[in-house]
Coordinates of N, CA and C and ligand atoms in Angstrom, one line a residue:
M145 N -0.7 14.3 9.8 CA 0.6 13.8 10.0 C 0.5 12.5 10.9
F146 N 1.3 11.5 10.7 CA 1.3 10.4 11.5 C 2.7 9.8 11.6
V147 N 2.8 8.8 12.5 CA 4.1 8.2 12.8 C 4.2 6.9 12.1
I148 N 5.3 6.6 11.5 CA 5.6 5.4 10.8 C 6.7 4.7 11.5
S149 N 6.5 3.4 11.7 CA 7.6 2.6 12.4 C 8.5 1.9 11.4
C150 N 9.6 2.5 11.2 CA 10.6 1.9 10.3 C 11.1 0.5 10.9
P151 N 11.1 -0.6 10.1 CA 11.5 -1.8 10.7 C 13.0 -1.9 11.1
Y152 N 13.8 -0.9 10.7 CA 15.2 -0.8 11.1 C 15.5 0.2 12.1
C153 N 14.7 1.3 12.2 CA 15.0 2.5 13.1 C 14.0 2.7 14.2
G154 N 12.8 2.2 14.0 CA 11.7 2.4 15.0 C 10.8 3.5 14.5
A155 N 10.0 4.0 15.5 CA 9.0 5.0 15.2 C 9.6 6.4 14.8
R156 N 9.2 6.9 13.7 CA 9.6 8.2 13.3 C 8.5 9.0 12.6
D157 N 8.6 10.3 12.5 CA 7.6 11.1 11.9 C 7.5 10.8 10.4
Q158 N 6.3 10.9 9.9 CA 6.0 10.6 8.5 C 6.8 11.4 7.5
S159 N 7.2 12.7 8.0 CA 7.9 13.5 7.1 C 9.3 12.9 6.7
E160 N 9.8 11.9 7.4 CA 11.1 11.3 7.1 C 11.0 10.3 6.0
F161 N 9.7 10.0 5.6 CA 9.5 8.8 4.7 C 9.0 9.3 3.3
S162 N 9.2 8.5 2.3 CA 8.7 8.7 1.0 C 7.9 7.5 0.5
Y163 N 6.8 7.8 -0.2 CA 6.0 6.7 -0.7 C 6.6 6.1 -1.9
G164 N 6.6 4.8 -2.1 CA 7.2 4.2 -3.2 C 6.3 3.4 -4.1
G165 N 5.0 3.6 -3.9 CA 4.0 2.9 -4.8 C 3.5 1.6 -4.1
E166 N 2.7 0.9 -4.9 CA 2.2 -0.4 -4.4 C 3.3 -1.4 -4.3
A167 N 3.3 -2.2 -3.3 CA 4.3 -3.3 -3.1 C 3.9 -4.5 -3.9
H168 N 4.9 -5.4 -4.0 CA 4.7 -6.7 -4.6 C 4.2 -6.7 -6.1
I169 N 4.7 -5.7 -6.8 CA 4.4 -5.6 -8.3 C 5.6 -6.2 -9.0
A170 N 5.5 -7.3 -9.6 CA 6.6 -8.0 -10.2 C 6.7 -7.5 -11.7
R171 N 7.9 -7.2 -12.1 CA 8.2 -6.8 -13.5 C 8.0 -8.1 -14.3
P172 N 7.3 -8.0 -15.4 CA 7.0 -9.2 -16.3 C 8.3 -9.6 -17.0
E173 N 8.5 -10.9 -17.3 CA 9.6 -11.4 -18.1 C 9.5 -10.8 -19.5
W174 N 10.7 -10.4 -20.0 CA 10.7 -9.8 -21.4 C 10.3 -10.9 -22.4
R175 N 9.4 -10.5 -23.3 CA 9.0 -11.4 -24.4 C 8.9 -10.6 -25.6
E176 N 9.4 -11.1 -26.8 CA 9.3 -10.4 -28.1 C 7.9 -10.0 -28.4
D177 N 7.0 -10.9 -28.1 CA 5.6 -10.6 -28.5 C 4.8 -9.8 -27.4
M178 N 5.5 -9.3 -26.4 CA 4.7 -8.5 -25.4 C 4.1 -7.3 -26.1
S179 N 2.8 -7.1 -25.8 CA 2.1 -6.0 -26.4 C 2.2 -4.7 -25.6
D180 N 2.0 -3.6 -26.2 CA 2.0 -2.3 -25.5 C 1.0 -2.3 -24.4
A181 N -0.2 -3.0 -24.6 CA -1.2 -3.0 -23.5 C -0.7 -3.8 -22.3
E182 N 0.0 -4.9 -22.6 CA 0.6 -5.7 -21.4 C 1.6 -4.9 -20.7
W183 N 2.5 -4.2 -21.4 CA 3.5 -3.3 -20.7 C 2.8 -2.2 -20.0
A184 N 1.8 -1.6 -20.6 CA 1.1 -0.5 -19.9 C 0.4 -1.0 -18.7
D185 N -0.1 -2.2 -18.7 CA -0.8 -2.8 -17.5 C 0.2 -2.9 -16.4
F186 N 1.5 -3.3 -16.7 CA 2.5 -3.4 -15.6 C 2.9 -2.0 -15.1
V187 N 3.0 -1.0 -16.0 CA 3.6 0.3 -15.6 C 2.5 1.1 -14.9
F188 N 1.3 1.1 -15.4 CA 0.3 2.0 -14.9 C -0.8 1.5 -14.0
M189 N -1.2 0.2 -14.2 CA -2.4 -0.3 -13.5 C -2.1 -0.8 -12.1
R190 N -2.8 -0.2 -11.2 CA -2.6 -0.6 -9.8 C -4.0 -1.0 -9.2
S191 N -4.0 -1.7 -8.1 CA -5.2 -2.2 -7.5 C -6.1 -1.1 -6.9
N192 N -5.5 0.0 -6.3 CA -6.2 1.1 -5.7 C -7.5 0.7 -4.9
P193 N -7.3 -0.2 -3.9 CA -8.5 -0.6 -3.2 C -8.9 0.4 -2.1
K194 N -10.1 0.3 -1.7 CA -10.6 1.0 -0.5 C -10.5 -0.1 0.6
G195 N -9.4 0.0 1.4 CA -9.2 -1.0 2.3 C -7.7 -1.3 2.5
V196 N -7.3 -2.5 2.7 CA -5.9 -2.8 2.9 C -5.1 -2.8 1.6
L197 N -4.0 -2.1 1.6 CA -3.1 -2.0 0.5 C -1.7 -2.2 1.0
A198 N -1.0 -3.1 0.3 CA 0.5 -3.3 0.5 C 1.2 -2.2 -0.2
E199 N 2.0 -1.4 0.5 CA 2.7 -0.3 -0.1 C 4.2 -0.4 0.2
R200 N 5.0 0.2 -0.7 CA 6.4 0.2 -0.5 C 6.8 1.7 0.0
W201 N 7.6 1.8 1.0 CA 8.0 3.0 1.5 C 9.5 3.0 1.7
V202 N 10.1 4.2 1.7 CA 11.5 4.3 2.0 C 11.7 5.3 3.1
H203 N 12.6 5.0 4.0 CA 13.0 5.9 5.1 C 14.0 6.9 4.5
S204 N 13.6 7.8 3.7 CA 14.5 8.7 2.9 C 15.3 9.7 3.8
A205 N 14.8 10.1 4.9 CA 15.6 11.0 5.8 C 16.1 10.2 7.0
G206 N 16.3 8.9 6.8 CA 16.8 8.1 7.9 C 17.8 7.1 7.4
C207 N 17.5 5.8 7.5 CA 18.4 4.7 7.1 C 18.4 4.5 5.6
R208 N 17.4 5.2 4.9 CA 17.3 5.1 3.4 C 17.0 3.7 2.9
R209 N 16.4 2.9 3.7 CA 16.1 1.5 3.3 C 14.6 1.4 3.0
F210 N 14.3 0.6 2.0 CA 12.9 0.3 1.6 C 12.3 -0.7 2.5
F211 N 11.0 -0.6 2.7 CA 10.3 -1.6 3.5 C 8.8 -1.6 3.0
N212 N 8.0 -2.5 3.4 CA 6.6 -2.6 3.0 C 5.7 -2.3 4.2
M213 N 4.6 -1.8 3.9 CA 3.6 -1.5 4.9 C 2.2 -1.9 4.4
L214 N 1.4 -2.4 5.3 CA 0.0 -2.6 5.0 C -0.8 -1.5 5.7
R215 N -1.5 -0.7 4.8 CA -2.2 0.4 5.3 C -3.7 0.4 4.8
N216 N -4.6 0.7 5.7 CA -6.0 0.8 5.3 C -6.1 2.2 4.7
T217 N -6.4 2.2 3.4 CA -6.5 3.4 2.6 C -7.7 4.2 2.9
A218 N -8.7 3.6 3.6 CA -9.9 4.3 3.9 C -9.8 5.1 5.2
T219 N -8.9 4.6 6.1 CA -8.7 5.3 7.4 C -7.3 5.7 7.7
D220 N -6.4 5.4 6.8 CA -4.9 5.7 7.0 C -4.3 5.0 8.1
E221 N -5.0 4.0 8.7 CA -4.4 3.2 9.8 C -3.3 2.3 9.2
I222 N -2.2 2.3 9.9 CA -1.1 1.4 9.5 C -1.3 0.1 10.2
L223 N -1.4 -1.0 9.5 CA -1.8 -2.3 10.1 C -0.6 -3.1 10.3
A224 N 0.5 -3.0 9.5 CA 1.7 -3.8 9.7 C 2.8 -3.1 8.9
V225 N 4.0 -3.3 9.3 CA 5.2 -2.9 8.6 C 6.1 -4.1 8.6
Y226 N 6.7 -4.4 7.4 CA 7.6 -5.6 7.3 C 8.7 -5.3 6.3
K227 N 9.7 -6.1 6.4 CA 10.9 -5.9 5.5 C 10.7 -6.4 4.1
I228 N 11.4 -5.8 3.1 CA 11.4 -6.3 1.8 C 11.8 -7.8 1.8
G229 N 11.0 -8.6 1.0 CA 11.3 -10.0 0.9 C 10.5 -10.9 1.9
E230 N 9.9 -10.2 2.9 CA 9.1 -10.9 3.9 C 7.7 -11.0 3.3
R231 N 6.9 -12.0 3.8 CA 5.5 -12.1 3.4 C 4.7 -11.1 4.2
A232 N 3.6 -10.6 3.6 CA 2.7 -9.7 4.3 C 2.0 -10.5 5.3
P233 N 1.9 -10.0 6.6 CA 1.2 -10.6 7.6 C -0.3 -10.6 7.3
E234 N -1.1 -11.5 7.9 CA -2.5 -11.4 7.8 C -3.0 -10.3 8.7
V235 N -3.9 -9.5 8.3 CA -4.5 -8.4 9.1 C -6.0 -8.3 8.9
Q236 N -6.6 -7.7 9.8 CA -8.0 -7.3 9.7 C -8.2 -5.8 9.6
A237 N -8.9 -5.3 8.7 CA -9.1 -3.9 8.6 C -10.6 -3.6 8.7
K238 N -10.9 -2.4 9.3 CA -12.2 -1.9 9.4 C -12.5 -0.9 8.3
L239 N -13.5 -1.1 7.6 CA -13.8 -0.2 6.5 C -14.9 0.8 7.0
P240 N -14.7 2.1 6.6 CA -15.7 3.1 7.0 C -17.0 2.8 6.2
A241 N -18.1 3.3 6.7 CA -19.4 3.1 6.0 C -19.4 3.8 4.7
T242 N -20.1 3.3 3.7 CA -20.2 4.0 2.4 C -21.7 4.4 2.3
P243 N -22.1 5.6 2.7 CA -23.5 5.9 2.8 C -24.2 5.9 1.4
C244 N -23.5 6.1 0.3 CA -24.1 6.1 -1.0 C -23.9 4.8 -1.7
G245 N -23.3 3.8 -1.1 CA -23.0 2.6 -1.7 C -22.0 2.6 -2.8
E246 N -20.9 3.5 -2.5 CA -19.9 3.6 -3.5 C -19.1 2.2 -3.7
A247 N -18.5 2.1 -4.8 CA -17.7 0.9 -5.1 C -16.6 0.9 -4.1
P248 N -16.1 -0.3 -3.8 CA -15.0 -0.4 -2.8 C -13.6 0.1 -3.4
I249 N -13.6 0.4 -4.6 CA -12.4 0.9 -5.2 C -12.5 2.4 -5.6
G250 N -11.6 3.2 -5.1 CA -11.5 4.6 -5.5 C -12.7 5.5 -5.3
S251 N -13.5 5.2 -4.2 CA -14.7 6.1 -4.0 C -14.3 7.4 -3.4
G252 N -13.2 7.6 -2.7 CA -12.9 8.9 -2.1 C -13.8 9.2 -1.0
N253 N -14.5 8.2 -0.4 CA -15.4 8.4 0.7 C -14.7 8.8 1.9
D254 N -15.2 9.9 2.6 CA -14.5 10.4 3.8 C -15.4 10.2 5.0
A255 N -16.3 9.3 4.9 CA -17.2 9.0 6.1 C -16.4 8.6 7.3
V256 N -16.9 9.1 8.5 CA -16.1 8.9 9.6 C -16.5 7.6 10.4
K257 N -17.7 7.1 10.2 CA -18.2 6.0 10.9 C -17.4 4.8 10.5
V258 N -16.9 4.0 11.5 CA -16.1 2.8 11.2 C -16.9 1.6 11.5
M259 N -17.0 0.8 10.5 CA -17.9 -0.4 10.5 C -17.0 -1.5 11.2
Q260 N -17.6 -2.3 12.0 CA -17.0 -3.5 12.5 C -17.3 -4.7 11.6
P261 N -16.4 -5.6 11.5 CA -16.7 -6.8 10.6 C -18.1 -7.4 11.0
G262 N -18.9 -7.7 10.1 CA -20.2 -8.3 10.3 C -21.3 -7.3 10.8
E263 N -20.9 -6.1 11.0 CA -21.9 -5.1 11.5 C -22.8 -4.6 10.3
A264 N -24.1 -4.6 10.6 CA -25.1 -4.1 9.6 C -25.2 -2.6 9.7
E265 N -25.5 -2.0 8.6 CA -25.7 -0.5 8.6 C -27.0 -0.1 9.3
Ligands
ZN463 ZN1 14.9 3.6 9.0

């Protein structure tokens, strides 16, 4: 359990919020020749990084407003919270070590050692 800082209400318990998926996903313009694969790419394919991800959240048990959050998916650290329509701020994230050399996407690694930028293993 962690605390999320709503940009409208301030710090509240995570249980008051609902996840809304990856942020900044633009719906493609409708075209007659749009293929099923192109539409499926918009609907289903997400970046799923191990590291910083821009997410959309809603304060469902509070002000009920959507906002964006930059979260380190490897450590669950909340790096920034910003309103819809604002640009994501520049942030630095520490990635945990990947002892088996897993890919940076979707490894599910639970290693606890936190690497500093530029630090060698
Ligand atoms: Zn709120």
